[in-house]
Coordinates of C-alpha atoms and ligand atoms in Angstrom, one line a residue:
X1 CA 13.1 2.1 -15.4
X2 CA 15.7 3.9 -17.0
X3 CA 18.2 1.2 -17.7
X4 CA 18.7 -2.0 -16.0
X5 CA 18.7 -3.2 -12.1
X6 CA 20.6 -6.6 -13.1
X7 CA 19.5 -8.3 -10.4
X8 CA 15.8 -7.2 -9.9
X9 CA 15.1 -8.0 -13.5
X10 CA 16.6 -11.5 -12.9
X11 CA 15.0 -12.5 -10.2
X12 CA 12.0 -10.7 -10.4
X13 CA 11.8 -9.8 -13.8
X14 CA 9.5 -12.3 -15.4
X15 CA 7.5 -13.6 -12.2
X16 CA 3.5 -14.2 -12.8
X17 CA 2.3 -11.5 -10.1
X18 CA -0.7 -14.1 -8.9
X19 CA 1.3 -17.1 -8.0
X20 CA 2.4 -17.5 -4.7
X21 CA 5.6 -16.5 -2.8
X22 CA 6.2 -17.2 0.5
X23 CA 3.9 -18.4 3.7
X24 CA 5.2 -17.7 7.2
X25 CA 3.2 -20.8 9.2
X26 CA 3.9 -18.7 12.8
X27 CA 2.9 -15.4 11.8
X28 CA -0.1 -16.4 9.1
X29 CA 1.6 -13.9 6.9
X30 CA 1.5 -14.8 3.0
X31 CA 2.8 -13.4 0.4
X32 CA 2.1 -13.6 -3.8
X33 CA 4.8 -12.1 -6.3
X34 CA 2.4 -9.6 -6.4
X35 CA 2.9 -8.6 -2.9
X36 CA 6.8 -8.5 -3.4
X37 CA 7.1 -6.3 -6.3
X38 CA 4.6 -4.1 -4.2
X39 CA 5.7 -4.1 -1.3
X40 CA 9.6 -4.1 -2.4
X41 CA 8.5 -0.6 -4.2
X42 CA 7.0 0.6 -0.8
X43 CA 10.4 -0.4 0.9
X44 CA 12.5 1.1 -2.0
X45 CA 10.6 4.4 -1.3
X46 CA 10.8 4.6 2.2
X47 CA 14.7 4.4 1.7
X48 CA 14.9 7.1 -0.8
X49 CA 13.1 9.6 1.5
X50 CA 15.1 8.7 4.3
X51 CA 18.3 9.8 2.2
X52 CA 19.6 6.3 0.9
X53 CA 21.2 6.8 -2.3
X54 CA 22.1 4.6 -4.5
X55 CA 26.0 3.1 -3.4
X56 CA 24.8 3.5 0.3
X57 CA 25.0 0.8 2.4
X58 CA 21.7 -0.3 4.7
X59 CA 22.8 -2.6 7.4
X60 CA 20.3 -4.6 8.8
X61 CA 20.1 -6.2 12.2
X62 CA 16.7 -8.0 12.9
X63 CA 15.1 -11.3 13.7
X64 CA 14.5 -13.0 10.1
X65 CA 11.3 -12.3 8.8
X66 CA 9.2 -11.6 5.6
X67 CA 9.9 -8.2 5.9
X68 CA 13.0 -8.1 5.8
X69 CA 13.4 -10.1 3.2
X70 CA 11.3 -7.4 0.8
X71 CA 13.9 -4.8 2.7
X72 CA 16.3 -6.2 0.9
X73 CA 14.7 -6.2 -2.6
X74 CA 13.9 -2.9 -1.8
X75 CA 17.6 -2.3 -0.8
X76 CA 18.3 -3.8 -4.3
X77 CA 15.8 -2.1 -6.2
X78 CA 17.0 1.6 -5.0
X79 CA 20.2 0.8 -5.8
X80 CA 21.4 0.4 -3.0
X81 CA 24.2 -2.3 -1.2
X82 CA 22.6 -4.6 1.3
X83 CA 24.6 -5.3 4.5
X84 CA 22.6 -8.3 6.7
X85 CA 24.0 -8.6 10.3
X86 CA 24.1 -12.2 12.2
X87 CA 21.3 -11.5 15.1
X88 CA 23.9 -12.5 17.9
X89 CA 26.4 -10.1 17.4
X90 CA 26.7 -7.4 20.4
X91 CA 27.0 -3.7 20.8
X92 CA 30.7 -4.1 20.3
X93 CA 30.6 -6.3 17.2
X94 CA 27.8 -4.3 15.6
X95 CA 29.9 -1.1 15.9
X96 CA 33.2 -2.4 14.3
X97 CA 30.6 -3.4 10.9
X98 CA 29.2 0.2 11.2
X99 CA 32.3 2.1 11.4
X100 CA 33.9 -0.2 8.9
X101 CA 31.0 0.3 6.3
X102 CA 29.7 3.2 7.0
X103 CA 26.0 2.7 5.8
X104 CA 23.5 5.3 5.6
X105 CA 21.1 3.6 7.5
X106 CA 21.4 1.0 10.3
X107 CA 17.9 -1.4 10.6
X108 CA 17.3 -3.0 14.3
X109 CA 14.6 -4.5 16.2
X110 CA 12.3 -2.3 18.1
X111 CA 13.6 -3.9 21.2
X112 CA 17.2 -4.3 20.6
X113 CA 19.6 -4.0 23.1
X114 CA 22.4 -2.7 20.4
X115 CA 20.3 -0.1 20.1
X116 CA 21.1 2.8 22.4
X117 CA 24.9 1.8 22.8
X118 CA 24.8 2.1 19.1
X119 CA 23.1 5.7 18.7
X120 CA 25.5 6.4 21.7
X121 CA 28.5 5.5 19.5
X122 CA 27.5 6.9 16.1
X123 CA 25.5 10.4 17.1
X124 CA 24.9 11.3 13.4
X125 CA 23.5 7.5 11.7
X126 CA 19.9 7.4 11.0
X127 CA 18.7 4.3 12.6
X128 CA 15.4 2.7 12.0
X129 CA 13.7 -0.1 13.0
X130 CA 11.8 -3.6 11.9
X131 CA 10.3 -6.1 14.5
X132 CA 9.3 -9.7 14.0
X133 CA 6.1 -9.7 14.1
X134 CA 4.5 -8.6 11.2
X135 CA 4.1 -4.5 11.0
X136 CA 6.2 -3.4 13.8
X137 CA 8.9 -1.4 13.5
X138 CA 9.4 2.4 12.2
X139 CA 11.2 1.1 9.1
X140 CA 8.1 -1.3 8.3
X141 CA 5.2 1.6 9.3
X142 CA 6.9 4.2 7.1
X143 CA 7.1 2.0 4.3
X144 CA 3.2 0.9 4.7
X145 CA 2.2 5.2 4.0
X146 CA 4.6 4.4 0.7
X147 CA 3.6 4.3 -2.6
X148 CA 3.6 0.5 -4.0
X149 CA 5.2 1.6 -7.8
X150 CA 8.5 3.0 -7.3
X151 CA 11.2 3.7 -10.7
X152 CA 14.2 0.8 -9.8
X153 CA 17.1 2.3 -10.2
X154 CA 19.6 1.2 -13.0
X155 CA 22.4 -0.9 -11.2
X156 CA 25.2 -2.4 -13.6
X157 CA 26.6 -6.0 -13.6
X158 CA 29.4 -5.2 -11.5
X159 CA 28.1 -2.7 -9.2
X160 CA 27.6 -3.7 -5.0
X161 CA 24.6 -5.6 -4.1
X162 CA 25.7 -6.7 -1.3
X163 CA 28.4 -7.0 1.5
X164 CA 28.3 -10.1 3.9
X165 CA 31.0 -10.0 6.3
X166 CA 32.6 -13.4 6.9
X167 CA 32.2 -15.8 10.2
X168 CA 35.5 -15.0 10.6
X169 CA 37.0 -17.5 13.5
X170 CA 39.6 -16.4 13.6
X171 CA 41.5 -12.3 13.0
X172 CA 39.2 -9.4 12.0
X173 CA 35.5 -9.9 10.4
X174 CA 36.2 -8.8 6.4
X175 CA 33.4 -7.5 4.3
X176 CA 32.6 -9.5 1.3
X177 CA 31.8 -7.3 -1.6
X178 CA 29.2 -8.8 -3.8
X179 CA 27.9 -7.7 -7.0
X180 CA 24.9 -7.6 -9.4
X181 CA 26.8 -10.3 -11.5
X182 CA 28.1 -12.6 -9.1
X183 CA 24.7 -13.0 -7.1
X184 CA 22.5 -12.9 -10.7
X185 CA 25.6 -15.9 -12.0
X186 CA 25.1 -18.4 -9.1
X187 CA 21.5 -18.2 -9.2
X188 CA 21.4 -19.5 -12.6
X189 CA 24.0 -21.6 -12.3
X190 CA 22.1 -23.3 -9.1
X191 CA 18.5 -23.2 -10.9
X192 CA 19.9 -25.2 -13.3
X193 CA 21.9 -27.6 -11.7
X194 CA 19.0 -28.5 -9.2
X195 CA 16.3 -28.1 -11.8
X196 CA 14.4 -25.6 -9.7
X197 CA 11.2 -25.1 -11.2
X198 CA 8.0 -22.6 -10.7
X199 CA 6.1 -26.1 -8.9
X200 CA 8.7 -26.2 -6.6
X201 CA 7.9 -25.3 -3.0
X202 CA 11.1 -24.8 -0.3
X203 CA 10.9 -25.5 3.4
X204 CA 13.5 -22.3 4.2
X205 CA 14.0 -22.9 7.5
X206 CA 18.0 -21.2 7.3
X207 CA 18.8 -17.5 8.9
X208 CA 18.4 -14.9 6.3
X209 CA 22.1 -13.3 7.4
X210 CA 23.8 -15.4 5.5
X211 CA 24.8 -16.4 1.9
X212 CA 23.1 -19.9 2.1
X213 CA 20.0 -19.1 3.9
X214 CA 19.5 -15.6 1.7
X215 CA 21.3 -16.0 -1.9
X216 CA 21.1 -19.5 -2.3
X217 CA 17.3 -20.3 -0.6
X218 CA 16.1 -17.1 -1.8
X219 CA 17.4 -16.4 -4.8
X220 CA 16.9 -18.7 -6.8
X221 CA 13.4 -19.3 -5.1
X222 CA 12.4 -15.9 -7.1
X223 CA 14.4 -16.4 -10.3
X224 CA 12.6 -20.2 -10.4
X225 CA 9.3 -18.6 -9.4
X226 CA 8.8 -20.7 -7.3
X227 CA 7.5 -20.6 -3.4
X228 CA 8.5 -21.5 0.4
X229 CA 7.4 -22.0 3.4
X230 CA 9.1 -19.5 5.6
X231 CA 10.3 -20.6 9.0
X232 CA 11.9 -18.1 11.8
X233 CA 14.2 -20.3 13.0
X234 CA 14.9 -24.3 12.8
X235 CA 12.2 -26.0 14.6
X236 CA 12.2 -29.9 14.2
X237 CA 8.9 -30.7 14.9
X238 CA 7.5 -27.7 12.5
X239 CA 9.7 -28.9 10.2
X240 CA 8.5 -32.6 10.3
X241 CA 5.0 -31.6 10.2
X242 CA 5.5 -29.1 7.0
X243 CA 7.5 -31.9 5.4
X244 CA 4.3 -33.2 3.1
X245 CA 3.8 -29.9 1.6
X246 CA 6.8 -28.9 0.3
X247 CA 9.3 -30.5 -2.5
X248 CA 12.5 -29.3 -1.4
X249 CA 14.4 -28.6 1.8
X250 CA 17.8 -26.5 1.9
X251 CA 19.8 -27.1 5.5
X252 CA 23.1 -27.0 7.1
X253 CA 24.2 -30.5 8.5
X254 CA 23.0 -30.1 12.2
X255 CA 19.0 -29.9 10.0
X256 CA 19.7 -33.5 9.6
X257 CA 21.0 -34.7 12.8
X258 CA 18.4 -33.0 14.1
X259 CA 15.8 -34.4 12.0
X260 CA 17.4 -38.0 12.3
X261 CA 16.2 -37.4 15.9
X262 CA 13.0 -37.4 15.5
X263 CA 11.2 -41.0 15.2
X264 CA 8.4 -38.8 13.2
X265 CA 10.5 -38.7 10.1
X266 CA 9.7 -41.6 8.1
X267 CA 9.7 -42.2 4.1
X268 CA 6.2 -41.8 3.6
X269 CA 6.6 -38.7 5.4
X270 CA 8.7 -37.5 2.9
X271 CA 8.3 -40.1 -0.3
X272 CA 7.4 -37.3 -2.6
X273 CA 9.9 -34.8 -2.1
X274 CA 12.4 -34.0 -4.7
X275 CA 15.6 -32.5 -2.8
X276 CA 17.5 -32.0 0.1
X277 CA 20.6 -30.0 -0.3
X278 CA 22.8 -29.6 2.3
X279 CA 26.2 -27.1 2.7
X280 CA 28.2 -24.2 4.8
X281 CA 29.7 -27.4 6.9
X282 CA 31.1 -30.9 6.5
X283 CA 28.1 -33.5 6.2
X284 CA 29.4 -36.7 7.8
X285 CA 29.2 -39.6 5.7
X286 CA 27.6 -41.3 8.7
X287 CA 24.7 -38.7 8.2
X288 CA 24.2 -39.4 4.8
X289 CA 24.1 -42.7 4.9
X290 CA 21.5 -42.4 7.9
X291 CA 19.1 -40.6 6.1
X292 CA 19.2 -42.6 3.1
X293 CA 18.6 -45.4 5.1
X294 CA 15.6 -43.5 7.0
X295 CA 13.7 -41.6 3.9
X296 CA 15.4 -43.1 0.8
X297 CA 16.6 -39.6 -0.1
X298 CA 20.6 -39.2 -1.0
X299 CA 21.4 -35.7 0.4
X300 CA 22.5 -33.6 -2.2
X301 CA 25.8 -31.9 -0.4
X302 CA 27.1 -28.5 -2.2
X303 CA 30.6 -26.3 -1.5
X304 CA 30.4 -22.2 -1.4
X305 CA 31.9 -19.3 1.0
X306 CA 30.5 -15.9 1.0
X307 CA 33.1 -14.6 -1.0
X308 CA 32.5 -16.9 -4.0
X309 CA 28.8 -17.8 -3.5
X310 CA 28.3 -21.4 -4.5
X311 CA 31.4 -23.8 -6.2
X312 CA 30.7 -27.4 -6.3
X313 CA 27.7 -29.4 -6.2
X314 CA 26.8 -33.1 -5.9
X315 CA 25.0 -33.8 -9.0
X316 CA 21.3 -33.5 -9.3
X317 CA 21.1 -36.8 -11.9
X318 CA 24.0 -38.9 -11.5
X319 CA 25.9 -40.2 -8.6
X320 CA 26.6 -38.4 -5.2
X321 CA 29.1 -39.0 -3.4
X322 CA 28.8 -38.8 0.4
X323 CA 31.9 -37.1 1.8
X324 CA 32.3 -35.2 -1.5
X325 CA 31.4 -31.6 -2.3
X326 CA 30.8 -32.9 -6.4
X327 CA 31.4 -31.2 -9.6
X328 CA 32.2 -27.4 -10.3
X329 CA 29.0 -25.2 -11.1
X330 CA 28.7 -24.4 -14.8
X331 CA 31.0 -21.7 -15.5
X332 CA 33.2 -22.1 -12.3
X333 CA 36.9 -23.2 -12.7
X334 CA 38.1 -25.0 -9.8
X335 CA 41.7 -26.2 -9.2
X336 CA 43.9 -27.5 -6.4
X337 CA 46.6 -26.1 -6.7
X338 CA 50.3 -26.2 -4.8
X339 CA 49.8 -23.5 -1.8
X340 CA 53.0 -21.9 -2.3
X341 CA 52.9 -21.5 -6.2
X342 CA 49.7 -21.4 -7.1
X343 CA 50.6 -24.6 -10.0
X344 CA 47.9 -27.3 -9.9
X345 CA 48.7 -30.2 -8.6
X346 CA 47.8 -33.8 -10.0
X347 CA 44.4 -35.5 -9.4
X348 CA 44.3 -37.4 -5.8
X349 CA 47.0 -35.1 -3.9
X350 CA 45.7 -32.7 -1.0
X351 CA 46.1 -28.7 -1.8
X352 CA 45.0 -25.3 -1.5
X353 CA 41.3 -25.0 -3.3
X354 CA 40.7 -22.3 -5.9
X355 CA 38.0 -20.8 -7.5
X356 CA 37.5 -18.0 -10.8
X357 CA 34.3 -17.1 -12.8
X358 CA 31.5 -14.6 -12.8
X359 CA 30.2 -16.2 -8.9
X360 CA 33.7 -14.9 -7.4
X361 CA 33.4 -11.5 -5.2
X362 CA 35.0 -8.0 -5.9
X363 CA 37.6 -8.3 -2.6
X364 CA 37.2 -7.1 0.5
X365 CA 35.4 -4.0 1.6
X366 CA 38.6 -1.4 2.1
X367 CA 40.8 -4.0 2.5
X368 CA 43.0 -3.8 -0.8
X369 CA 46.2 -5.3 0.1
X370 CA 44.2 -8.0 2.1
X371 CA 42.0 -8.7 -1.0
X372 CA 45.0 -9.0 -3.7
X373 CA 46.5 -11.4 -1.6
X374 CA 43.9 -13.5 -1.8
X375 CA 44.1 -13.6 -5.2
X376 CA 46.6 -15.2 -7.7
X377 CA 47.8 -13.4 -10.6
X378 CA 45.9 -15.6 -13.1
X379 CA 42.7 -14.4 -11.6
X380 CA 41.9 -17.7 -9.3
X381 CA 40.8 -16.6 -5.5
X382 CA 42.5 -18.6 -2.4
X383 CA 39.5 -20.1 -0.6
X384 CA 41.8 -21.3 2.4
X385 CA 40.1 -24.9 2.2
X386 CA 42.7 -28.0 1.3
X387 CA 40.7 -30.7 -0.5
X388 CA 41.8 -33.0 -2.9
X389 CA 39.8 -33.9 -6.8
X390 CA 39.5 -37.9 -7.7
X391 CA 39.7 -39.4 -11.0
X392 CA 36.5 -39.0 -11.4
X393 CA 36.4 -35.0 -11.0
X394 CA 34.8 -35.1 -7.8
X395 CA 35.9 -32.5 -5.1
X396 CA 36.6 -33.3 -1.5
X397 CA 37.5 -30.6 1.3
X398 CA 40.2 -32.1 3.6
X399 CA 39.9 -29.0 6.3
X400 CA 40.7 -25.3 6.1
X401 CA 44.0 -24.3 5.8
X402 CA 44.3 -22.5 8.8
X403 CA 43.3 -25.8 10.7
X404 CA 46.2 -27.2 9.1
X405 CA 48.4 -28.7 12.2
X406 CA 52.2 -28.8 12.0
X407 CA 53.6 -31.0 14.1
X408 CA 57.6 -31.8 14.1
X409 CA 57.1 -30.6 10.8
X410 CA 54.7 -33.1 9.6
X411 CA 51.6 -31.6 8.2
X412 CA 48.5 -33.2 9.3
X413 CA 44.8 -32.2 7.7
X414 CA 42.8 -32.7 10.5
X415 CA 39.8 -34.4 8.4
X416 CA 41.7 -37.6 7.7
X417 CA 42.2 -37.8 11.3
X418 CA 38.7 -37.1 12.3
X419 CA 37.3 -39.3 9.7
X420 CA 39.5 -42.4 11.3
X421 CA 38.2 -41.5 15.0
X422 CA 34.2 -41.2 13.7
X423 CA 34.3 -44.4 12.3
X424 CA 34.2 -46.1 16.0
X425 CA 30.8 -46.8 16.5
X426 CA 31.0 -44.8 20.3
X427 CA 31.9 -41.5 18.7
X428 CA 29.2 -39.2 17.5
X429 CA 31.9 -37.3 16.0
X430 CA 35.3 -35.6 16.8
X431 CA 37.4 -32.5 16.1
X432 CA 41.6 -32.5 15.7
X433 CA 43.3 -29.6 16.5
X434 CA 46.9 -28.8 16.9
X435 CA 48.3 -27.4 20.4
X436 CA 51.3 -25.8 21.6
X437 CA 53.7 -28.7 22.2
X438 CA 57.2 -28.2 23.8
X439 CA 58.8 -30.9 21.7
X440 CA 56.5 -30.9 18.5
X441 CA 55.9 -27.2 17.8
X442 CA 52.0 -28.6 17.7
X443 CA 50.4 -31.4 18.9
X444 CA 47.5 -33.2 17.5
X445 CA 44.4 -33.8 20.3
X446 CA 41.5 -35.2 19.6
X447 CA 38.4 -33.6 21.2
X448 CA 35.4 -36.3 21.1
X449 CA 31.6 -36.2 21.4
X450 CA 30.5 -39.5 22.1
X451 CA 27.0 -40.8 21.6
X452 CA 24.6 -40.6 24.1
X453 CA 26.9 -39.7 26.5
X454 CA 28.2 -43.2 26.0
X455 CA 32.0 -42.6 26.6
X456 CA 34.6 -43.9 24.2
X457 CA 37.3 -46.2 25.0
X458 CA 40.4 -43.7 24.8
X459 CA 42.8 -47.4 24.8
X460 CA 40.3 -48.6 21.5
X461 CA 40.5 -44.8 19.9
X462 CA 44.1 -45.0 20.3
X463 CA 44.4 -48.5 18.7
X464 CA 42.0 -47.3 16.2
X465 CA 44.1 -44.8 14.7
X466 CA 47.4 -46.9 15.1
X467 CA 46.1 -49.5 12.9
X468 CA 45.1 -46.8 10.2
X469 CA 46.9 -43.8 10.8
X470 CA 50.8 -42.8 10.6
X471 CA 52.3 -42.2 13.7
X472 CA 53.0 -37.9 13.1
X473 CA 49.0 -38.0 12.7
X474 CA 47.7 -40.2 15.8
X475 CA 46.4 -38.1 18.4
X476 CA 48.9 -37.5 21.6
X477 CA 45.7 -36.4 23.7
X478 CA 41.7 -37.0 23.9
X479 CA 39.3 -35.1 25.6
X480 CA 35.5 -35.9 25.7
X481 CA 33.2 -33.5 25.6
X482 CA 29.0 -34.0 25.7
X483 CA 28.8 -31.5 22.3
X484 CA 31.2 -29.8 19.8
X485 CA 30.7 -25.7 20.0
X486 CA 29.2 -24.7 17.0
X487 CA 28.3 -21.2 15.4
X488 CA 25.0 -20.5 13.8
X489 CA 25.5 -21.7 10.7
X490 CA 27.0 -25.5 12.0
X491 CA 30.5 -25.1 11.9
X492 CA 32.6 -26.6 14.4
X493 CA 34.7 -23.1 16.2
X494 CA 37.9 -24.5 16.4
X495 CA 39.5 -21.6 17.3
X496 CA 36.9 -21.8 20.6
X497 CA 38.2 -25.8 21.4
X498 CA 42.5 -24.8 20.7
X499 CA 41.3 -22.2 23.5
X500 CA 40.2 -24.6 26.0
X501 CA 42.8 -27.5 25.2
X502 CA 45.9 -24.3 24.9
X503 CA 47.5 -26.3 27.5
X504 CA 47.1 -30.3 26.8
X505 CA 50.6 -30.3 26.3
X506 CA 52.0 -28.4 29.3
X507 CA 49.9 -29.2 32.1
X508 CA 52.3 -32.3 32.9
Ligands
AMP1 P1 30.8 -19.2 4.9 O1 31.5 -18.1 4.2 O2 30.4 -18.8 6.3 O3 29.7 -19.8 4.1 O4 31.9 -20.3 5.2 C1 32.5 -20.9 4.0 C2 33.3 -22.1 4.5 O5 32.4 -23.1 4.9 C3 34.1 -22.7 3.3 O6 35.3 -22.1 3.1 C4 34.3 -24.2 3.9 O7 35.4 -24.2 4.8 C5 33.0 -24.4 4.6 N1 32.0 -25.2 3.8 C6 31.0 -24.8 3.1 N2 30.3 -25.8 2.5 C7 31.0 -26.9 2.9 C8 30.8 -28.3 2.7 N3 29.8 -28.8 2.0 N4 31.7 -29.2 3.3 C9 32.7 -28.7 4.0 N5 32.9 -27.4 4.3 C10 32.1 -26.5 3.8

């Protein structure tokens, strides 16, 4: 190689080729470090003779698989800027990411249904394709006639690896531009701080679209050398069964609700593992206090966004804190800080969350003015979370600034509210929003999932948050619902429940 690929070399760069990688349990496929640096090269070749250069993007719509996560060390390898695509976006969606990032290559399934609209829309992209099932796909058969040794191209610290485009609930989807640097950065920072180590074996049961399920799962899998067990999709039962042979788990909360579900998980089922990390959404304290109760484990609950990769984390030795998001990574800065200046505010009082260090992105694909004014002059970027830090140091996210409600000028963050209503032993959990309100500007309504739909007394909810709450903040309105909407990756849409509830406040 002439010159370095940062982050090839540090996540690949010192692996022992015989030990093992990554087992898919539904597909038999298994795969050594060995296989990845071979069959990375194969994918890295098949890119360059289908015109990829380095700086292009390859975005990449399939069903998660092995494949495609050595297409993306290939990506990496040939220099090249990775661009993953959630697997439910439509025609319409896909085509905004395509005309926005204009990659050189577009990756589908064989049988997608984006497919034709897509070739329809953009006559002139070269699109290829990659099917679940181990060697389908035209991408996956031209890369099988490739050699396996292939010259990685030199890629600097801050050039693109990657762009994710954020969940975006709400206004346009923005492309997060990640580089060598800030991936390389966070896995360190995460092997570390978790003490991964090359015995350690994953239960990856995440989608591989995403930063948590891809950069944090993956990552630092291959820069721990250590292995997985590779999951399509979240499967309970699988998961319950794979549990004894694998030391750590990585999951979004709804993993663990799920789990709790299941009678099958027990502590000896899991006495010897060594971690569960959880992130990407709020873990109710409720839940981790449940599944210490059920295994013994304390949940190990971490902060990130795609933009920053990860923040905060719990600590690995040392106390963690349910309802917290812990400590700053090493070599993060974290500070709340006043929202309209940008001055940080004392410890204990509620503001706008920011982050700087080597993990933060580049801004936003061709979104300059968006980007800058996201950013504070003194380098820190505006994650749009509120959260507050405790004596102690340790962080915790109040809600996102956008779910901010205003009503009759009062501010209200949503999570205080929420936490008040979950605590009655009816509610499986709620969500506060803020509606239109003739008299209020907004109006705070409570929208409640009850547990098994056992419905809440909306006369003891009320009284509830009377005897804890000030009066701006108690909820005017409650709805219950059998489940909150959620997207892939656990979050509660919001923007999907201020939809249906629009009118609480004018139906009268
Ligand atoms: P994404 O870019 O899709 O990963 O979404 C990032 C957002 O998820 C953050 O800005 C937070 O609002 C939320 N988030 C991530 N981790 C947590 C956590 N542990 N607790 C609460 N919210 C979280």
């Amino acid at each position: 190689m002439a010159g370095h690929n940062i982050l090839f070399e540090g996540l690949l760069g010192e692996v022992k080729p015989a030990r093992p990688f990554a087992d898919n349990p539904k597909t038999g496929q298994s795969l050594t470090y060995q296989d990845v640096l071979d069959q990375s090269a194969r994918y890295a070749n098949a890119l360059v003779a289908l015109g990829v250069e380095p700086g292009d993007r390859v975005a990449v719509q399939v069903a998660k698989s092995l494949d495609m996560l050595l297409l993306y060390i290939g990506v990496i390898r040939a220099g090249a800027v990775f661009l993953p695509l959630n697997t439910a976006y439509v025609a319409k969606e896909v085509a905004y990411f395509l005309s926005d990032a204009e990659p050189a290559l577009f990756v589908c399934d064989p049988g997608s249904e984006v497919r034709s609209p897509i070739q329809d829309t953009f006559a002139s992209l070269r699109i290829e394709t990659m099917g679940a099932d181990p060697g389908t796909g035209s991408l996956v058969a031209l890369a099988d006639e490739q050699s396996a040794h292939f010259d990685t191209i030199a890629r600097g610290a801050q050039e693109l690896a990657a762009i994710l485009y954020t969940s975006g609930t709400t206004g346009r989807s923005k492309g997060a531009m990640l580089t060598h640097a800030n991936l390389l950065s966070n896995t360190r920072a995460l092997v570390d701080s978790w003490a991964i180590a090359e015995s350690d074996r994953l239960l990856h049961a995440l989608p591989i679209f995403h930063t948590h399920g891809l950069f944090v799962a993956c990552n630092t899998t291959m820069a721990a050398g250590s292995s997985m067990v590779f999951l399509p999709a979240f499967d309970a039962a699988a998961m319950i069964e794979l549990l004894p042979d694998v030391s750590m788990m990585m999951g979004v909360p709804t993993f663990y609700t799920r789990l709790l579900a299941e009678p099958r998980l027990t502590r000896d089922r899991v006495a010897h593992m060594r971690l569960f990390v959880s992130g990407s959404a709020p873990l109710l304290a409720e839940t981790h206090q449940q599944f210490e109760e059920r295994t013994g484990h304390r949940i190990l609950e971490r902060y990130g966004m795609t933009e920053t990769n990860m923040i905060t984390s719990n600590p690995y030795n040392g106390e963690r804190r349910a309802g917290t998001v812990g400590f700053p990574l090493p070599g993060v800065e974290v500070t709340v800080a006043d929202p309209a200046t940008g001055d940080p505010l004392p410890s204990g009082e509620i503001g706008s969350i920011e982050v700087r260090g080597p993990n933060v992105f580049e801004g936003y694909w061709r979104m300059p003015e968006k980007t800058r004014s996201e950013f504070r002059d003194n380098g820190f970027f505006i994650t749009g979370d509120l959260g507050s830090i405790d004596p102690d140091g340790y962080l915790t996210i109040s809600g996102r600034e956008k779910d901010l409600i205003i009503s009759g000028g009062f501010n209200i963050y949503p999570k205080e509210v929420e936490t008040v209503l979950d605590a009655h032993d009816r509610v499986l959990e709620s969500a506060v929003i803020g509606v239109p309100h003739p008299d209020f500007g907004e109006g705070v309504v409570a929208v409640i999932a009850s547990r098994d739909g056992d419905t809440a007394n909306e006369d003891e909810l009320r009284a509830l948050a009377q005897s804890s709450l000030a009066r701006f903040k108690q909820p005017k309105r409650f709805f219950f619902v059998d489940g909150l909407p959620r997207n892939a990756m656990g979050k509660v849409q919001k923007q999907e429940l201020r939809t249906r509830f629009k009118d609480a406040f004018s139906e009268a």
